[in-house]
XYZ file of C-alpha atoms in Angstrom:
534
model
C 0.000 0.000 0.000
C 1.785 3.548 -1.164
C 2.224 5.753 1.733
C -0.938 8.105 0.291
C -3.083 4.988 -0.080
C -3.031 4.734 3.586
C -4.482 8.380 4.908
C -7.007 8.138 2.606
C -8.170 4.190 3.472
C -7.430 5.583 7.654
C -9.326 8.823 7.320
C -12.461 6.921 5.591
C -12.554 4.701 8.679
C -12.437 7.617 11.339
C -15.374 9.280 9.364
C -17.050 6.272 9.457
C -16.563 6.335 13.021
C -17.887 10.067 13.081
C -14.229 11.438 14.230
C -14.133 14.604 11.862
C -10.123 15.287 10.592
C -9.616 18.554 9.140
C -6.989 18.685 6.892
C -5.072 21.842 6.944
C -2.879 22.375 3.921
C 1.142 24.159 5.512
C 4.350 23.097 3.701
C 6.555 20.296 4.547
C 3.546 18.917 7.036
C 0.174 16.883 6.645
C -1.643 18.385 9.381
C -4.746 16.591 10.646
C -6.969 18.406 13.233
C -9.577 16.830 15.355
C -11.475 17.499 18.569
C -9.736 16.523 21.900
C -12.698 14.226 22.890
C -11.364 11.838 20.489
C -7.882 12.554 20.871
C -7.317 9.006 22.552
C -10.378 7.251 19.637
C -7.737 8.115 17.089
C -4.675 7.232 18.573
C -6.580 3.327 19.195
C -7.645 3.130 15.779
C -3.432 4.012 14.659
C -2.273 1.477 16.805
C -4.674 -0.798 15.132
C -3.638 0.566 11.716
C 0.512 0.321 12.051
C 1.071 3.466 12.573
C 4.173 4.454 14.678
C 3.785 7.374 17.261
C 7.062 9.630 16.978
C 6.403 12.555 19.382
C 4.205 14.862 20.768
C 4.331 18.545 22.174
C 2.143 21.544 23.340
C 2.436 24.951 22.042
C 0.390 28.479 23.301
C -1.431 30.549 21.480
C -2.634 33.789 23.185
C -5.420 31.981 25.226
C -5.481 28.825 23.458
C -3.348 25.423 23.749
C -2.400 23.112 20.827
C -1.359 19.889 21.555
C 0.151 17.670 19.217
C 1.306 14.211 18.238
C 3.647 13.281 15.212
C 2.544 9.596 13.815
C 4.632 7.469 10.632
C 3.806 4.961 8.351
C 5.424 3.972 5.245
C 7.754 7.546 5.582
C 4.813 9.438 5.327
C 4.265 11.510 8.479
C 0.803 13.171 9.887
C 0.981 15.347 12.591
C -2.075 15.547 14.573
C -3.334 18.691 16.546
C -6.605 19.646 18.925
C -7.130 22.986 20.040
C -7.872 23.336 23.975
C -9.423 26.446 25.547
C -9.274 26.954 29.157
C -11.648 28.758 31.609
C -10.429 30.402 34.680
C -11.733 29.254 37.814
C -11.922 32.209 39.961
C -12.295 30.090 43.474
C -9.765 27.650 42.559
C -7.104 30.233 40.699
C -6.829 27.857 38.466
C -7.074 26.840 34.565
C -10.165 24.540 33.845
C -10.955 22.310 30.812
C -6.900 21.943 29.919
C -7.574 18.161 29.868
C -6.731 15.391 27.020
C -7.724 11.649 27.430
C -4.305 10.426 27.427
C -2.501 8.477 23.986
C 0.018 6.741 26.466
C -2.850 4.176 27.757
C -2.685 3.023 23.606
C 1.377 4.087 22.766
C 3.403 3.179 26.082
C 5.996 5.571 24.087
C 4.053 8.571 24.680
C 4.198 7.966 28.402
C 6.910 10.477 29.528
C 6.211 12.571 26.511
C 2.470 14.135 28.309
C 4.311 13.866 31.673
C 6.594 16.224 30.060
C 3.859 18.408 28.745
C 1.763 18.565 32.052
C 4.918 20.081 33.820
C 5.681 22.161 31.601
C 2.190 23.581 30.541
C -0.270 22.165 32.777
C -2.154 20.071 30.713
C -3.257 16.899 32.282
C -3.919 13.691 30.048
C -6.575 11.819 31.777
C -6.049 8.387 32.669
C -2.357 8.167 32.125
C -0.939 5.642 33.303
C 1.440 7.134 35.630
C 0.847 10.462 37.016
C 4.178 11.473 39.038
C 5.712 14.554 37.860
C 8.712 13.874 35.657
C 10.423 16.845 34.404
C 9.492 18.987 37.139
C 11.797 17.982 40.195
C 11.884 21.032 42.689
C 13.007 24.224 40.550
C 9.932 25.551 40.513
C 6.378 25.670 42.458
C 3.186 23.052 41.847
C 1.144 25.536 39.838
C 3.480 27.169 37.871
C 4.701 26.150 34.531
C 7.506 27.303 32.822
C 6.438 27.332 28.876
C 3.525 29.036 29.536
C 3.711 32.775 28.230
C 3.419 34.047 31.653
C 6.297 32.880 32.731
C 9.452 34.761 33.038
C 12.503 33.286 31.296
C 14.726 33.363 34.411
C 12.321 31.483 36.526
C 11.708 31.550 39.934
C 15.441 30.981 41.287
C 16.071 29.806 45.305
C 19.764 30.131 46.598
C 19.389 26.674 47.021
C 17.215 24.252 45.281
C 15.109 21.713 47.609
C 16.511 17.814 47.116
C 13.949 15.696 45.395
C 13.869 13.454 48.113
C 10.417 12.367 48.377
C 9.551 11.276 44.427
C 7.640 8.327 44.910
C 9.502 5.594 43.269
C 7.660 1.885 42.786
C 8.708 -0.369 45.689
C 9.070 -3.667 46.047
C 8.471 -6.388 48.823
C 9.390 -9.891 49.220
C 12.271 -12.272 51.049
C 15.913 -11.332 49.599
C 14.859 -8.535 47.462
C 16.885 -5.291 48.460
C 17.227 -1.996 46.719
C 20.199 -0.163 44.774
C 19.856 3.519 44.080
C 22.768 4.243 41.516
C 23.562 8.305 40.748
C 22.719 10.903 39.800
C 25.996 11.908 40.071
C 28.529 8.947 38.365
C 31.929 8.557 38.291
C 33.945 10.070 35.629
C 32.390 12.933 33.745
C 28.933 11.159 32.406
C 25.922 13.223 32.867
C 24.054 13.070 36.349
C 20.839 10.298 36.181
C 19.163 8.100 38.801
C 18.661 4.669 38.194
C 16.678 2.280 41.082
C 17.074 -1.010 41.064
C 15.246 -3.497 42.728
C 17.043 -7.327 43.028
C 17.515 -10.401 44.410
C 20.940 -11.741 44.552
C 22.557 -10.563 41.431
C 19.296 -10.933 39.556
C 17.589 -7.440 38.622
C 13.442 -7.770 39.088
C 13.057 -3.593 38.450
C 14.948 -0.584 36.945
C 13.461 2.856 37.332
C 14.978 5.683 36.006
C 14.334 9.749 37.225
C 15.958 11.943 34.457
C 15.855 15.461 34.020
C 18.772 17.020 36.692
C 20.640 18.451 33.374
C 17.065 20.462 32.237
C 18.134 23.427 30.753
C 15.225 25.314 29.407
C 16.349 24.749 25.884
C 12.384 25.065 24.573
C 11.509 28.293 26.791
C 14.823 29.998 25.746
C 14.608 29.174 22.058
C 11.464 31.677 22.197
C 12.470 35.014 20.692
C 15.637 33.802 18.933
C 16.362 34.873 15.467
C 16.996 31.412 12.930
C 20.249 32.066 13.321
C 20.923 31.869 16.946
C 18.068 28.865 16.917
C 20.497 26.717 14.705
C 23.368 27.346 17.227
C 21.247 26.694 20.587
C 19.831 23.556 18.556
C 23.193 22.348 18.169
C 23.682 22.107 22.117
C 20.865 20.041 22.834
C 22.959 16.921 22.884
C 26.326 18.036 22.326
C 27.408 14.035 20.387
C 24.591 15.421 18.260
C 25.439 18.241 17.071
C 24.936 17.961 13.521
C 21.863 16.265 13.927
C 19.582 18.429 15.714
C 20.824 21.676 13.845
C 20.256 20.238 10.616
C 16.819 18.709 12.075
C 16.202 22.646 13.203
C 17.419 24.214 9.769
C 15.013 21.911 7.955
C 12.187 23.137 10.000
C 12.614 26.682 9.820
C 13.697 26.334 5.722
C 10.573 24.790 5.220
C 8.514 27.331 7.246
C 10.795 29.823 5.568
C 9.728 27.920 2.029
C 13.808 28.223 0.673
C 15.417 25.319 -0.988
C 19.342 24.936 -0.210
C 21.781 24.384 -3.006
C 22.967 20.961 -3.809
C 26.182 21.121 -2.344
C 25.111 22.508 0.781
C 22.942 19.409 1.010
C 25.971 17.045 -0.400
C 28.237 18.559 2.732
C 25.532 18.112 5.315
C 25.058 14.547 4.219
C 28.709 14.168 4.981
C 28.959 16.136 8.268
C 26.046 13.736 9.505
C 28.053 10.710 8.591
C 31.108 11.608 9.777
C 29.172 12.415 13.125
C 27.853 9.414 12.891
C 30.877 6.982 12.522
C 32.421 9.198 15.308
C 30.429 8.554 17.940
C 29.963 4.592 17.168
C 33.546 4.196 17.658
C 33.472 5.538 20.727
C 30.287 3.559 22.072
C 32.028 0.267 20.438
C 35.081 0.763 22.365
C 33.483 1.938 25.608
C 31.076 -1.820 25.097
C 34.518 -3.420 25.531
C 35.739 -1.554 27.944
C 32.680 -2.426 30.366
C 33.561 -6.283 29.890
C 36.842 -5.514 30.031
C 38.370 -5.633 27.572
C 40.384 -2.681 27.104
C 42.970 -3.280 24.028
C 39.831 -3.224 22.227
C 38.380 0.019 23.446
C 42.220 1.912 23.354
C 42.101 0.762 19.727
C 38.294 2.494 18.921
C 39.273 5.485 20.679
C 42.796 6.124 18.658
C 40.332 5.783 15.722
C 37.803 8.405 16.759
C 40.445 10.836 17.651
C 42.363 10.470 14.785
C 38.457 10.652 12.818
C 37.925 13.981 15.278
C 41.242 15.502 14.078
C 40.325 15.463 10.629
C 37.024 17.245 11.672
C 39.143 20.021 13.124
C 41.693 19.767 10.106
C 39.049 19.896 7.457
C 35.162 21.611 9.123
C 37.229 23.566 11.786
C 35.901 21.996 14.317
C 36.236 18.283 16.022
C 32.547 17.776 16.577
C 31.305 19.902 13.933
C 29.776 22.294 15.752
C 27.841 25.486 13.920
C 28.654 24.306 10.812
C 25.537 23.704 9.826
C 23.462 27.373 9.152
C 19.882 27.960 7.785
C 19.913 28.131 4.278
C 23.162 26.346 3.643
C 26.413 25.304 5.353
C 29.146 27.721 6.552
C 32.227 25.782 5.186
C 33.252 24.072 1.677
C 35.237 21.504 0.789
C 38.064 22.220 -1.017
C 40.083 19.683 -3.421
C 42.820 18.213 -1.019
C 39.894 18.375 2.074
C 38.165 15.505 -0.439
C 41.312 13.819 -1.289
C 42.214 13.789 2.206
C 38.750 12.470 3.581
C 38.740 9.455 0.906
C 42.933 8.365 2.074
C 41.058 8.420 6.078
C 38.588 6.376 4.645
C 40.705 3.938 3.166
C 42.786 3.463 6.508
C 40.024 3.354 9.169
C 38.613 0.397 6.598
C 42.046 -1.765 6.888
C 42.526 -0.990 11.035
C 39.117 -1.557 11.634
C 38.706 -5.135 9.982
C 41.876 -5.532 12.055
C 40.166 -4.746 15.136
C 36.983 -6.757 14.451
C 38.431 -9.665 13.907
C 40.350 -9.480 17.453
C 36.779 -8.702 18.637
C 35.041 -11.243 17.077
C 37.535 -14.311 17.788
C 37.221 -12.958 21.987
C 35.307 -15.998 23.775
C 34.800 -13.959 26.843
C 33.775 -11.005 25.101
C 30.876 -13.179 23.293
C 29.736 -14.613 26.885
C 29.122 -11.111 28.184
C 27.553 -9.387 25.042
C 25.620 -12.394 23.539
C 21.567 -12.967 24.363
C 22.766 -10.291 27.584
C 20.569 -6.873 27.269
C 17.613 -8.617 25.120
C 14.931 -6.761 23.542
C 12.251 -8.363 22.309
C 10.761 -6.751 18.634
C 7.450 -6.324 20.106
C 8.455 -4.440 23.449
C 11.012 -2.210 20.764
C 8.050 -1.165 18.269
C 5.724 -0.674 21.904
C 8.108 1.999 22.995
C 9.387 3.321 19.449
C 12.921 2.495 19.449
C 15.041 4.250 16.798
C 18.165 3.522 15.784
C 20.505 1.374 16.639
C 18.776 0.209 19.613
C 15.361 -0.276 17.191
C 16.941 -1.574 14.600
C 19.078 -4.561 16.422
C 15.244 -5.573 17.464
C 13.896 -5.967 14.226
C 12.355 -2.785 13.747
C 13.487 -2.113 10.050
C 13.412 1.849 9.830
C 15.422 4.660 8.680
C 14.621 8.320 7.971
C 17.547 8.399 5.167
C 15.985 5.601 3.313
C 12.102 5.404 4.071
C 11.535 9.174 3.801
C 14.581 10.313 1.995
C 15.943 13.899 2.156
C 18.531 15.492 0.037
C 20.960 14.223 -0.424
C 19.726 10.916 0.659
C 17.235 10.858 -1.635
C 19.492 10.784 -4.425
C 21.438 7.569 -3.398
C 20.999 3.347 -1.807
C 22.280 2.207 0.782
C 21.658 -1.075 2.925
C 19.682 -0.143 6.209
C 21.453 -2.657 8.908
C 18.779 -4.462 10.838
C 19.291 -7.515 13.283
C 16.746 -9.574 15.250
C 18.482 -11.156 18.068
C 18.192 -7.934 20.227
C 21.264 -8.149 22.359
C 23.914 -6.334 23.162
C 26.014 -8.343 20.510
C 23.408 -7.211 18.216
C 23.338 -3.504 19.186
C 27.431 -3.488 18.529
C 27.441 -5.213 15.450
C 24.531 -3.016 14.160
C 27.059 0.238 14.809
C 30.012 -1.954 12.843
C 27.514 -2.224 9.932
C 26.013 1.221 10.180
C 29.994 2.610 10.156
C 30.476 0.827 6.825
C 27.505 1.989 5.336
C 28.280 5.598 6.036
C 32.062 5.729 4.208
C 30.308 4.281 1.753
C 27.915 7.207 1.778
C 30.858 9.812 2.112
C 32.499 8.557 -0.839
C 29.601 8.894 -2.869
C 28.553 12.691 -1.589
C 32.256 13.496 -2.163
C 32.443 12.138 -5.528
C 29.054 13.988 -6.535
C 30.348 17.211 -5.181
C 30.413 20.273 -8.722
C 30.974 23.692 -7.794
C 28.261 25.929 -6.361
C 26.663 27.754 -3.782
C 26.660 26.493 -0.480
C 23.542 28.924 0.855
C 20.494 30.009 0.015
C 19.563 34.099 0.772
C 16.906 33.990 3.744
C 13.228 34.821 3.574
C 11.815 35.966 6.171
C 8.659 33.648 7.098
C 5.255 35.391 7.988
C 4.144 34.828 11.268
C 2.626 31.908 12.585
C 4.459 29.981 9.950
C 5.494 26.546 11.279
C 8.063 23.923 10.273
C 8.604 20.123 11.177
C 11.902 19.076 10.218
C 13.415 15.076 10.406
C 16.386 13.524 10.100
C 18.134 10.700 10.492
C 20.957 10.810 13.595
C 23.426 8.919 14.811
C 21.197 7.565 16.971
C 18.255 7.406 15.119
C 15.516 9.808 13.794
C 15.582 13.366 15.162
C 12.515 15.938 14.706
C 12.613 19.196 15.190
C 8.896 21.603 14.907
C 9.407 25.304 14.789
C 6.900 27.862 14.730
C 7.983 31.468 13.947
C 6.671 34.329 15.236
C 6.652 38.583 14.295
C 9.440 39.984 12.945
C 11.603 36.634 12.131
C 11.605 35.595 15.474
C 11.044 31.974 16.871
C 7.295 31.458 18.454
C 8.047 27.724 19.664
C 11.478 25.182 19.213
C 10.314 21.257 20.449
C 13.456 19.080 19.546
C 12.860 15.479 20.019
C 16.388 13.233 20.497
C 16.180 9.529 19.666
C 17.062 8.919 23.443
C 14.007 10.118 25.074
C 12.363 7.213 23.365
C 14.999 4.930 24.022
C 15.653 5.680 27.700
C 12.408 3.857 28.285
C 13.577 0.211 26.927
C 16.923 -0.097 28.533
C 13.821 -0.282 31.836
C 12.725 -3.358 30.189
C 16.028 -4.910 28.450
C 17.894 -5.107 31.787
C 15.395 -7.313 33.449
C 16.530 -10.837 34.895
C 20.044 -10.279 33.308
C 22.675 -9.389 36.935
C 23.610 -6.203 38.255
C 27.039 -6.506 37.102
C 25.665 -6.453 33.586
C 23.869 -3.171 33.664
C 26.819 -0.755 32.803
C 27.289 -2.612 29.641
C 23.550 -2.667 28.659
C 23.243 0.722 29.253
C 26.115 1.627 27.353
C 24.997 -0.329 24.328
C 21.634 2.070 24.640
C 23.815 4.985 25.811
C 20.943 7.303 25.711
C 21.528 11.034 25.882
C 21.528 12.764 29.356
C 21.316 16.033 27.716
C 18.676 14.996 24.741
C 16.205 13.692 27.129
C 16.763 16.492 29.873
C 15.654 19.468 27.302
């Protein structure tokens, strides 16, 4: 069934079921708008249909709410909005009607996704399935909430911050089971995160994570920014991910801006990504290896990255390739010994890392700690939406680049890497694959490079203009929605990092395996601190 075939057979079957979808026509985005009464009716009937949920966000409108949900099928994606309009309560003080029948009873992946929205806007989703605040720990009081209009950018600061001591985490009862709180401050310099384990003997029963002590108020401080300063604060939202969320951004605002960027500018982005990409799965192979142990392996990963980071700096200015990416273009070329020097690199991390592998792959106690440990089963990883590496090494068969292509993606094949056993093993040898794919990809936006411009003059978009950009990143798809406001200013920024729908399954992938075996599942996950903690 073609990706078109499918909203038209879906809407028939909610107007047979008398839920009226108003199509409204804005570039880049097939908006669908229904009534929040069946806000949850739809989201059972897309279950039913295949279709996967991606995100959701809220946005205010002078006295109205719109709350949204992103949905995929085939590469085609609908983004779904109702309109709520609250009453003031005088006795109360408070906002009434800002209520949604929650999606998260039907998509377990939109659990911490209206969590998030409720603290931050004050919308509650009725009969979710787990009502504890989530990103709101103590920085700010009960009724307050922080991307509302009325809220002042700086907050509400205290000289010192009350401890979240008292959030309510599950407990559990029995002979021989005992508790392990672990963070949120780690050793070394990983970002702060709590993780609660219940277990008996070695044997884990329960993981519960609390995220969010790295929330930096990237969506309330994006609001007044000019596209300009967006792409840069975009580019900090997960600092390994650099190039993805500002190109994620830039798409957004280009399409809300309606501009095209040239074809090299597109070429050099596609190449950026990669190189991004390959980066940072060097590093997570090694550091897999290094959490069994098995350091030759994870010195030898880590010379690789740096020597793949020095060429950043040599060639983009800049090891992690920050800011290169602008809106309307790129900010640096590629001259003729920049290519001829990328292609030699390629040629030499090819040769050491077959080297490597095999060392790796002929390791007997390396294959008892990574095989059938960390398992995933393909029906809890399409029940949470896992992206990525993490989806894809549990059968979920999905990537942005190739199911809904963007330049300069759409101009090339490539083999998506895809596995089924849903291990760790799996989750490494789906980076190894994923590596080899992208040279291949370099060498082929390299070789299609012709001289031209690398940006496109901006237009300035009329306000109210909104964007929803998507990519694929390193570790999985990215989206970005932008709404612009007066006077070329940003109305509303909602990134959306692979991790905070990840996060949830390394809850359920850890079970019966032993605590001993947790830092190396999480690692093979190694969901972003930062992406998650917006």
């Amino acid at each position: 069934m073609s990706a078109s075939k499918w909203t038209t057979d879906f809407l028939k079957q909610l107007d047979n079921l008398g839920i009226n979808v108003a199509q409204i026509n804005i570039p880049s985005i097939t908006l669908w708008q229904i009534k929040n009464t069946e806000w949850q009716r739809f989201a059972e009937l897309a279950v039913e249909q295949g279709l996967r949920w991606v995100s959701g966000w809220a946005e205010q409108s002078h006295e109205q709410f719109f709350v949204n949900a992103c949905f995929e099928k085939q590469g085609l994606y609908v983004l779904l909005r109702t309109i709520l309009t609250p009453e003031y309560d005088v006795d109360t003080q408070l906002d009434r009607d800002l209520e949604l029948p929650s999606q998260a009873t039907v998509y377990p992946a939109a659990n911490r996704s209206e969590r998030h929205t409720r603290d931050m806007f004050g919308i509650n989703f009725a009969g979710h399935p787990d009502n504890r605040r989530w990103t709101r720990h103590k920085a700010w009081p009960e009724q307050s909430y922080p991307l509302r209009k009325d809220f002042d950018v700086q907050g509400m600061p205290q000289d010192i911050t009350p401890p979240d001591k008292d959030y309510p985490f599950i407990k559990s009862d029995g002979a021989g089971v005992y508790e392990i709180p672990v963070g949120p401050v780690h050793a070394g310099i990983i970002e702060p995160g709590h993780f609660r384990f219940q277990a008996v003997g070695e044997l884990i029963l329960n993981l519960e994570e609390r995220l969010g002590y790295v929330h930096k108020g990237i969506e309330k401080i994006a609001e007044g920014r000019m596209p300009q300063s967006l792409a840069r604060l975009a580019g900090r939202v997960s600092g390994d991910t650099t190039v993805g969320h500002c190109w994620a951004a830039c798409r957004a605002m280009e399409f809300a801006a309606d501009i095209e960027i040239p074809p090299r500018a597109a070429l050099i982005r596609g190449i950026l990504a990669e190189r991004e990409r390959i980066a940072n799965h060097l590093g997570d192979m090694g550091a897999i290896c290094n959490d069994v142990a098995f350091v030759f392996a994870q010195m030898q990963f880590t010379r690789l990255r740096e020597l793949w980071l020095r060429t950043n700096a040599t060639v983009f200015g800049h090891r992690l390739l920050m800011d290169r990416i602008i809106p309307g273009g790129v900010l640096c070329d590629l001259s003729e010994p920049s290519c001829g020097l990328i292609k030699q690199e390629i040629i030499r991390l090819r040769i050491e890392l077959a080297e490597i592998l095999l060392a790796v792959d002929l390791n007997s106690s390396l294959e008892d700690r990574l095989y059938t440990a960390g398992y995933l089963s393909e029906e809890i990883a399409a029940a949470f939406g896992t992206l990525g590496y993490v989806g894809r090494a549990s059968g979920q068969d999905f990537d942005v680049r190739r199911d809904a292509p963007y330049a300069p993606y759409d101009q090339v094949s490539f083999k998506v890497a895809v596995e089924n056993q849903g291990d760790i093993a799996s989750r490494f040898w789906v980076r190894y694959k994923e590596i080899n794919a992208a040279l291949k990809l370099i060498e082929g936006f390299v070789d299609q490079l012709v001289p031209g411009e690398i940006i496109t003059a901006w237009q300035i978009p009329q306000a109210g203009r909104e964007g929803l950009g998507i990519i694929e990143g390193w570790r999985g798809e990215i989206t970005a929605f932008v709404r612009f406001d007066a006077d070329n200013k940003i109305a509303r920024f909602y990134p959306r990092d692979p991790s905070i729908l990840n996060w949830p399954a390394l809850e359920k992938l850890v079970l019966d395996n032993i605590v001993p075996d947790f830092p190396v599942c999480n690692k093979s996950v190694n969901g972003s601190y930062s992406g998650n903690d917006l």
